[in-house]
Amino acid sequence: MSLKLSASLASLVRSRYQSATSCEAVTLTATELAVVRIAGVPFQLRYCPTLAKKPTPQHEVASSPPKKKFDPFVDPPKDLFIAEVPSNVPSHVLVLNKYPIIPNHFILATKTNKQQTHQLEEDDIGLTYECLKAWETQQKGEDDPGRLFAFFNSGEHSGASQPHRHVQFLPEEDMRSGLASGEWSLLADQLVSADVPEFEISTTAQLKLPFVAFGARFSPSSATSNNLHQLYVQLYDAALQSVHRYIAAHHESMRLHPSNGGDMSISYNLAMTTTCMVICPRRSEGSMITRDDGSELDFVALNGTVLGGTLMVKNEELWQLLKRHPLRLEKVLEACGVPRGNKEATIESS
């Protein structure tokens, strides 16, 4: 499986992004950036004030016919369109994110409207890896493009915003922009132990983060679409087991999603690079942060960027408070995922 692109992926994305910003088809959200440490791990904390200005949906009059919900991945605007892949028999489309927080944010979406809450198929995983690999392929005369971070949000607690199946990509170089060397590193790399064999699933207990995640590493020579899809299924099963154990111990605090029509039983975030895959089961989209006097300040919602080590807030007072008290963010991470503990972090043998 390959993308079969007309030029390097990095050059296609950057060229389209540059032209899209020039004609205002893409609006980059201005951010301020700080690094905080949670359980000793560096996380980017981004203040994005324009997120608070997003228009709220208008309620339709009961007597009016329901309007068809806009799907940004069906016939995407030409200013956002990058390519169809694979080019010989296209099953997916590459498009820019219209409202990125980080430059060159792009998306791999299915051409047909498949569900975000269904199991990813082999071509979804295979093409995700091909994008990651293609980005690192340096063409003659081009600068080193660095690496990509891929993430996927599935389920009502995952931070997903579109029901049409799509995987998102952020260039690590753009994520790192504005930070000193060594100040931050991609979390997904740290979540997978280098001491375990390829494709062997491990927990992330060594980092002492407050949530459970499962991951495995692999090499380019073994990263076939079939192997990677099998790994994804195994990681999901490990995440599902952890949720079952949590529910058994805490009963009414969490429930499985209805699986009618092919929906997955749990919400989760998936992250991927050219060397690892990580999954994090979710039990809530976010958590309310309170001021020192106990009054409510704002709700912090997390999506798959958390597995890259990036968190976003839309309130300056909140941003300042979290910089001073990163323990409050640790509580958010614990509330969003399955809390780390001996029983929840155990991987059962099949």
PDB file of N, CA and C in Angstrom, residues 77-143:
ATOM      1  N   PRO A  77     -13.699  21.785  -0.205  1.00  0.00           N
ATOM      2  CA  PRO A  77     -13.343  22.959  -1.008  1.00  0.00           C
ATOM      3  C   PRO A  77     -11.963  22.787  -1.647  1.00  0.00           C
ATOM      4  N   LYS A  78     -11.822  23.269  -2.866  1.00  0.00           N
ATOM      5  CA  LYS A  78     -10.558  23.064  -3.586  1.00  0.00           C
ATOM      6  C   LYS A  78      -9.386  23.729  -2.869  1.00  0.00           C
ATOM      7  N   ASP A  79      -9.637  24.807  -2.113  1.00  0.00           N
ATOM      8  CA  ASP A  79      -8.552  25.480  -1.406  1.00  0.00           C
ATOM      9  C   ASP A  79      -8.031  24.661  -0.236  1.00  0.00           C
ATOM     10  N   LEU A  80      -8.806  23.660   0.220  1.00  0.00           N
ATOM     11  CA  LEU A  80      -8.378  22.798   1.321  1.00  0.00           C
ATOM     12  C   LEU A  80      -7.937  21.415   0.839  1.00  0.00           C
ATOM     13  N   PHE A  81      -8.287  21.099  -0.399  1.00  0.00           N
ATOM     14  CA  PHE A  81      -8.010  19.764  -0.939  1.00  0.00           C
ATOM     15  C   PHE A  81      -6.521  19.587  -1.231  1.00  0.00           C
ATOM     16  N   ILE A  82      -5.975  18.428  -0.784  1.00  0.00           N
ATOM     17  CA  ILE A  82      -4.569  18.115  -1.035  1.00  0.00           C
ATOM     18  C   ILE A  82      -4.444  17.021  -2.091  1.00  0.00           C
ATOM     19  N   ALA A  83      -5.103  15.874  -1.858  1.00  0.00           N
ATOM     20  CA  ALA A  83      -5.015  14.760  -2.810  1.00  0.00           C
ATOM     21  C   ALA A  83      -6.007  13.681  -2.427  1.00  0.00           C
ATOM     22  N   GLU A  84      -6.316  12.811  -3.401  1.00  0.00           N
ATOM     23  CA  GLU A  84      -7.007  11.568  -3.125  1.00  0.00           C
ATOM     24  C   GLU A  84      -5.968  10.463  -3.059  1.00  0.00           C
ATOM     25  N   VAL A  85      -6.153   9.519  -2.117  1.00  0.00           N
ATOM     26  CA  VAL A  85      -5.171   8.444  -1.947  1.00  0.00           C
ATOM     27  C   VAL A  85      -5.877   7.109  -1.768  1.00  0.00           C
ATOM     28  N   PRO A  86      -5.226   6.021  -2.256  1.00  0.00           N
ATOM     29  CA  PRO A  86      -4.125   6.028  -3.219  1.00  0.00           C
ATOM     30  C   PRO A  86      -4.613   6.625  -4.541  1.00  0.00           C
ATOM     31  N   SER A  87      -3.749   7.225  -5.289  1.00  0.00           N
ATOM     32  CA  SER A  87      -4.184   7.957  -6.471  1.00  0.00           C
ATOM     33  C   SER A  87      -4.758   7.039  -7.548  1.00  0.00           C
ATOM     34  N   ASN A  88      -4.335   5.757  -7.580  1.00  0.00           N
ATOM     35  CA  ASN A  88      -4.835   4.849  -8.619  1.00  0.00           C
ATOM     36  C   ASN A  88      -6.269   4.370  -8.333  1.00  0.00           C
ATOM     37  N   VAL A  89      -6.553   4.034  -7.065  1.00  0.00           N
ATOM     38  CA  VAL A  89      -7.911   3.630  -6.668  1.00  0.00           C
ATOM     39  C   VAL A  89      -8.222   4.343  -5.352  1.00  0.00           C
ATOM     40  N   PRO A  90      -8.673   5.592  -5.404  1.00  0.00           N
ATOM     41  CA  PRO A  90      -8.812   6.392  -4.177  1.00  0.00           C
ATOM     42  C   PRO A  90      -9.904   5.857  -3.244  1.00  0.00           C
ATOM     43  N   SER A  91      -9.539   5.700  -1.977  1.00  0.00           N
ATOM     44  CA  SER A  91     -10.496   5.339  -0.931  1.00  0.00           C
ATOM     45  C   SER A  91     -10.596   6.431   0.127  1.00  0.00           C
ATOM     46  N   HIS A  92      -9.602   7.344   0.132  1.00  0.00           N
ATOM     47  CA  HIS A  92      -9.522   8.395   1.136  1.00  0.00           C
ATOM     48  C   HIS A  92      -9.130   9.710   0.478  1.00  0.00           C
ATOM     49  N   VAL A  93      -9.325  10.779   1.208  1.00  0.00           N
ATOM     50  CA  VAL A  93      -8.963  12.110   0.732  1.00  0.00           C
ATOM     51  C   VAL A  93      -8.123  12.805   1.795  1.00  0.00           C
ATOM     52  N   LEU A  94      -7.136  13.575   1.358  1.00  0.00           N
ATOM     53  CA  LEU A  94      -6.316  14.392   2.246  1.00  0.00           C
ATOM     54  C   LEU A  94      -6.768  15.845   2.123  1.00  0.00           C
ATOM     55  N   VAL A  95      -7.107  16.464   3.253  1.00  0.00           N
ATOM     56  CA  VAL A  95      -7.567  17.858   3.254  1.00  0.00           C
ATOM     57  C   VAL A  95      -6.937  18.598   4.428  1.00  0.00           C
ATOM     58  N   LEU A  96      -6.834  19.909   4.304  1.00  0.00           N
ATOM     59  CA  LEU A  96      -6.360  20.737   5.404  1.00  0.00           C
ATOM     60  C   LEU A  96      -7.460  20.933   6.438  1.00  0.00           C
ATOM     61  N   ASN A  97      -7.061  21.097   7.687  1.00  0.00           N
ATOM     62  CA  ASN A  97      -7.986  21.542   8.733  1.00  0.00           C
ATOM     63  C   ASN A  97      -8.245  23.035   8.516  1.00  0.00           C
ATOM     64  N   LYS A  98      -9.501  23.430   8.443  1.00  0.00           N
ATOM     65  CA  LYS A  98      -9.846  24.826   8.147  1.00  0.00           C
ATOM     66  C   LYS A  98      -9.508  25.762   9.298  1.00  0.00           C
ATOM     67  N   TYR A  99      -9.546  25.263  10.536  1.00  0.00           N
ATOM     68  CA  TYR A  99      -9.295  26.114  11.706  1.00  0.00           C
ATOM     69  C   TYR A  99      -8.187  25.501  12.577  1.00  0.00           C
ATOM     70  N   PRO A 100      -6.960  25.468  12.077  1.00  0.00           N
ATOM     71  CA  PRO A 100      -5.902  24.801  12.837  1.00  0.00           C
ATOM     72  C   PRO A 100      -5.407  25.628  14.021  1.00  0.00           C
ATOM     73  N   ILE A 101      -4.974  24.931  15.045  1.00  0.00           N
ATOM     74  CA  ILE A 101      -4.259  25.533  16.161  1.00  0.00           C
ATOM     75  C   ILE A 101      -2.769  25.535  15.869  1.00  0.00           C
ATOM     76  N   ILE A 102      -2.327  24.509  15.119  1.00  0.00           N
ATOM     77  CA  ILE A 102      -0.925  24.315  14.753  1.00  0.00           C
ATOM     78  C   ILE A 102      -0.833  24.311  13.230  1.00  0.00           C
ATOM     79  N   PRO A 103       0.124  25.022  12.630  1.00  0.00           N
ATOM     80  CA  PRO A 103       0.229  25.089  11.164  1.00  0.00           C
ATOM     81  C   PRO A 103       0.375  23.709  10.515  1.00  0.00           C
ATOM     82  N   ASN A 104      -0.105  23.608   9.275  1.00  0.00           N
ATOM     83  CA  ASN A 104       0.026  22.412   8.452  1.00  0.00           C
ATOM     84  C   ASN A 104      -0.725  21.198   9.015  1.00  0.00           C
ATOM     85  N   HIS A 105      -1.743  21.472   9.807  1.00  0.00           N
ATOM     86  CA  HIS A 105      -2.611  20.423  10.338  1.00  0.00           C
ATOM     87  C   HIS A 105      -3.475  19.900   9.193  1.00  0.00           C
ATOM     88  N   PHE A 106      -3.369  18.598   8.902  1.00  0.00           N
ATOM     89  CA  PHE A 106      -4.174  18.050   7.812  1.00  0.00           C
ATOM     90  C   PHE A 106      -4.841  16.751   8.243  1.00  0.00           C
ATOM     91  N   ILE A 107      -5.725  16.249   7.390  1.00  0.00           N
ATOM     92  CA  ILE A 107      -6.650  15.180   7.754  1.00  0.00           C
ATOM     93  C   ILE A 107      -6.708  14.134   6.646  1.00  0.00           C
ATOM     94  N   LEU A 108      -6.797  12.870   7.046  1.00  0.00           N
ATOM     95  CA  LEU A 108      -7.061  11.755   6.144  1.00  0.00           C
ATOM     96  C   LEU A 108      -8.484  11.285   6.428  1.00  0.00           C
ATOM     97  N   ALA A 109      -9.385  11.456   5.478  1.00  0.00           N
ATOM     98  CA  ALA A 109     -10.794  11.084   5.667  1.00  0.00           C
ATOM     99  C   ALA A 109     -11.219  10.068   4.619  1.00  0.00           C
ATOM    100  N   THR A 110     -12.154   9.205   4.988  1.00  0.00           N
ATOM    101  CA  THR A 110     -12.701   8.257   4.018  1.00  0.00           C
ATOM    102  C   THR A 110     -13.532   9.013   2.980  1.00  0.00           C
ATOM    103  N   LYS A 111     -13.463   8.569   1.720  1.00  0.00           N
ATOM    104  CA  LYS A 111     -14.242   9.235   0.671  1.00  0.00           C
ATOM    105  C   LYS A 111     -15.739   9.016   0.895  1.00  0.00           C
ATOM    106  N   THR A 112     -16.110   7.804   1.254  1.00  0.00           N
ATOM    107  CA  THR A 112     -17.497   7.552   1.630  1.00  0.00           C
ATOM    108  C   THR A 112     -17.657   7.862   3.114  1.00  0.00           C
ATOM    109  N   ASN A 113     -18.863   8.210   3.506  1.00  0.00           N
ATOM    110  CA  ASN A 113     -19.097   8.645   4.879  1.00  0.00           C
ATOM    111  C   ASN A 113     -19.194   7.449   5.825  1.00  0.00           C
ATOM    112  N   LYS A 114     -18.053   6.966   6.269  1.00  0.00           N
ATOM    113  CA  LYS A 114     -18.011   5.902   7.267  1.00  0.00           C
ATOM    114  C   LYS A 114     -17.989   6.534   8.654  1.00  0.00           C
ATOM    115  N   GLN A 115     -18.393   5.758   9.653  1.00  0.00           N
ATOM    116  CA  GLN A 115     -18.591   6.308  10.991  1.00  0.00           C
ATOM    117  C   GLN A 115     -17.291   6.380  11.800  1.00  0.00           C
ATOM    118  N   GLN A 116     -17.114   7.478  12.494  1.00  0.00           N
ATOM    119  CA  GLN A 116     -15.977   7.677  13.379  1.00  0.00           C
ATOM    120  C   GLN A 116     -16.020   6.716  14.568  1.00  0.00           C
ATOM    121  N   THR A 117     -17.216   6.259  14.913  1.00  0.00           N
ATOM    122  CA  THR A 117     -17.389   5.406  16.092  1.00  0.00           C
ATOM    123  C   THR A 117     -17.302   3.917  15.769  1.00  0.00           C
ATOM    124  N   HIS A 118     -17.077   3.563  14.502  1.00  0.00           N
ATOM    125  CA  HIS A 118     -16.903   2.162  14.129  1.00  0.00           C
ATOM    126  C   HIS A 118     -15.424   1.795  14.174  1.00  0.00           C
ATOM    127  N   GLN A 119     -15.148   0.505  14.127  1.00  0.00           N
ATOM    128  CA  GLN A 119     -13.763   0.055  14.133  1.00  0.00           C
ATOM    129  C   GLN A 119     -13.031   0.538  12.886  1.00  0.00           C
ATOM    130  N   LEU A 120     -11.816   1.007  13.063  1.00  0.00           N
ATOM    131  CA  LEU A 120     -10.996   1.383  11.921  1.00  0.00           C
ATOM    132  C   LEU A 120     -10.694   0.146  11.076  1.00  0.00           C
ATOM    133  N   GLU A 121     -10.680   0.325   9.758  1.00  0.00           N
ATOM    134  CA  GLU A 121     -10.397  -0.774   8.847  1.00  0.00           C
ATOM    135  C   GLU A 121      -8.919  -0.788   8.481  1.00  0.00           C
ATOM    136  N   GLU A 122      -8.509  -1.869   7.837  1.00  0.00           N
ATOM    137  CA  GLU A 122      -7.096  -2.030   7.518  1.00  0.00           C
ATOM    138  C   GLU A 122      -6.579  -0.897   6.643  1.00  0.00           C
ATOM    139  N   ASP A 123      -7.391  -0.423   5.677  1.00  0.00           N
ATOM    140  CA  ASP A 123      -6.900   0.655   4.821  1.00  0.00           C
ATOM    141  C   ASP A 123      -6.798   1.982   5.583  1.00  0.00           C
ATOM    142  N   ASP A 124      -7.648   2.196   6.601  1.00  0.00           N
ATOM    143  CA  ASP A 124      -7.518   3.402   7.431  1.00  0.00           C
ATOM    144  C   ASP A 124      -6.166   3.419   8.147  1.00  0.00           C
ATOM    145  N   ILE A 125      -5.838   2.291   8.760  1.00  0.00           N
ATOM    146  CA  ILE A 125      -4.571   2.184   9.492  1.00  0.00           C
ATOM    147  C   ILE A 125      -3.391   2.190   8.532  1.00  0.00           C
ATOM    148  N   GLY A 126      -3.522   1.436   7.431  1.00  0.00           N
ATOM    149  CA  GLY A 126      -2.419   1.353   6.469  1.00  0.00           C
ATOM    150  C   GLY A 126      -2.086   2.695   5.846  1.00  0.00           C
ATOM    151  N   LEU A 127      -3.100   3.458   5.445  1.00  0.00           N
ATOM    152  CA  LEU A 127      -2.857   4.767   4.841  1.00  0.00           C
ATOM    153  C   LEU A 127      -2.376   5.787   5.881  1.00  0.00           C
ATOM    154  N   THR A 128      -2.809   5.633   7.121  1.00  0.00           N
ATOM    155  CA  THR A 128      -2.269   6.493   8.179  1.00  0.00           C
ATOM    156  C   THR A 128      -0.765   6.296   8.288  1.00  0.00           C
ATOM    157  N   TYR A 129      -0.339   5.044   8.311  1.00  0.00           N
ATOM    158  CA  TYR A 129       1.105   4.773   8.392  1.00  0.00           C
ATOM    159  C   TYR A 129       1.820   5.275   7.139  1.00  0.00           C
ATOM    160  N   GLU A 130       1.203   5.108   5.973  1.00  0.00           N
ATOM    161  CA  GLU A 130       1.846   5.579   4.742  1.00  0.00           C
ATOM    162  C   GLU A 130       2.037   7.095   4.766  1.00  0.00           C
ATOM    163  N   CYS A 131       1.083   7.825   5.344  1.00  0.00           N
ATOM    164  CA  CYS A 131       1.243   9.277   5.486  1.00  0.00           C
ATOM    165  C   CYS A 131       2.405   9.601   6.413  1.00  0.00           C
ATOM    166  N   LEU A 132       2.469   8.900   7.538  1.00  0.00           N
ATOM    167  CA  LEU A 132       3.555   9.116   8.488  1.00  0.00           C
ATOM    168  C   LEU A 132       4.910   8.839   7.848  1.00  0.00           C
ATOM    169  N   LYS A 133       4.987   7.744   7.103  1.00  0.00           N
ATOM    170  CA  LYS A 133       6.244   7.366   6.452  1.00  0.00           C
ATOM    171  C   LYS A 133       6.593   8.319   5.313  1.00  0.00           C
ATOM    172  N   ALA A 134       5.583   8.688   4.523  1.00  0.00           N
ATOM    173  CA  ALA A 134       5.830   9.575   3.379  1.00  0.00           C
ATOM    174  C   ALA A 134       6.333  10.944   3.823  1.00  0.00           C
ATOM    175  N   TRP A 135       5.832  11.423   4.956  1.00  0.00           N
ATOM    176  CA  TRP A 135       6.260  12.739   5.447  1.00  0.00           C
ATOM    177  C   TRP A 135       7.759  12.758   5.727  1.00  0.00           C
ATOM    178  N   GLU A 136       8.292  11.643   6.199  1.00  0.00           N
ATOM    179  CA  GLU A 136       9.703  11.573   6.566  1.00  0.00           C
ATOM    180  C   GLU A 136      10.606  11.301   5.366  1.00  0.00           C
ATOM    181  N   THR A 137      10.001  11.085   4.189  1.00  0.00           N
ATOM    182  CA  THR A 137      10.780  10.816   2.982  1.00  0.00           C
ATOM    183  C   THR A 137      11.227  12.133   2.370  1.00  0.00           C
ATOM    184  N   GLN A 138      12.497  12.422   2.499  1.00  0.00           N
ATOM    185  CA  GLN A 138      13.052  13.703   2.044  1.00  0.00           C
ATOM    186  C   GLN A 138      13.402  13.620   0.561  1.00  0.00           C
ATOM    187  N   GLN A 139      12.820  14.515  -0.216  1.00  0.00           N
ATOM    188  CA  GLN A 139      13.133  14.572  -1.643  1.00  0.00           C
ATOM    189  C   GLN A 139      14.396  15.402  -1.876  1.00  0.00           C
ATOM    190  N   LYS A 140      15.038  15.162  -3.002  1.00  0.00           N
ATOM    191  CA  LYS A 140      16.268  15.887  -3.338  1.00  0.00           C
ATOM    192  C   LYS A 140      15.993  17.386  -3.384  1.00  0.00           C
ATOM    193  N   GLY A 141      16.811  18.151  -2.683  1.00  0.00           N
ATOM    194  CA  GLY A 141      16.668  19.601  -2.669  1.00  0.00           C
ATOM    195  C   GLY A 141      15.714  20.121  -1.616  1.00  0.00           C
ATOM    196  N   GLU A 142      15.005  19.220  -0.901  1.00  0.00           N
ATOM    197  CA  GLU A 142      14.069  19.648   0.132  1.00  0.00           C
ATOM    198  C   GLU A 142      14.714  19.622   1.508  1.00  0.00           C
ATOM    199  N   ASP A 143      14.240  20.497   2.384  1.00  0.00           N
ATOM    200  CA  ASP A 143      14.691  20.476   3.772  1.00  0.00           C
ATOM    201  C   ASP A 143      14.115  19.245   4.471  1.00  0.00           C
TER     202      ASP A 143
END
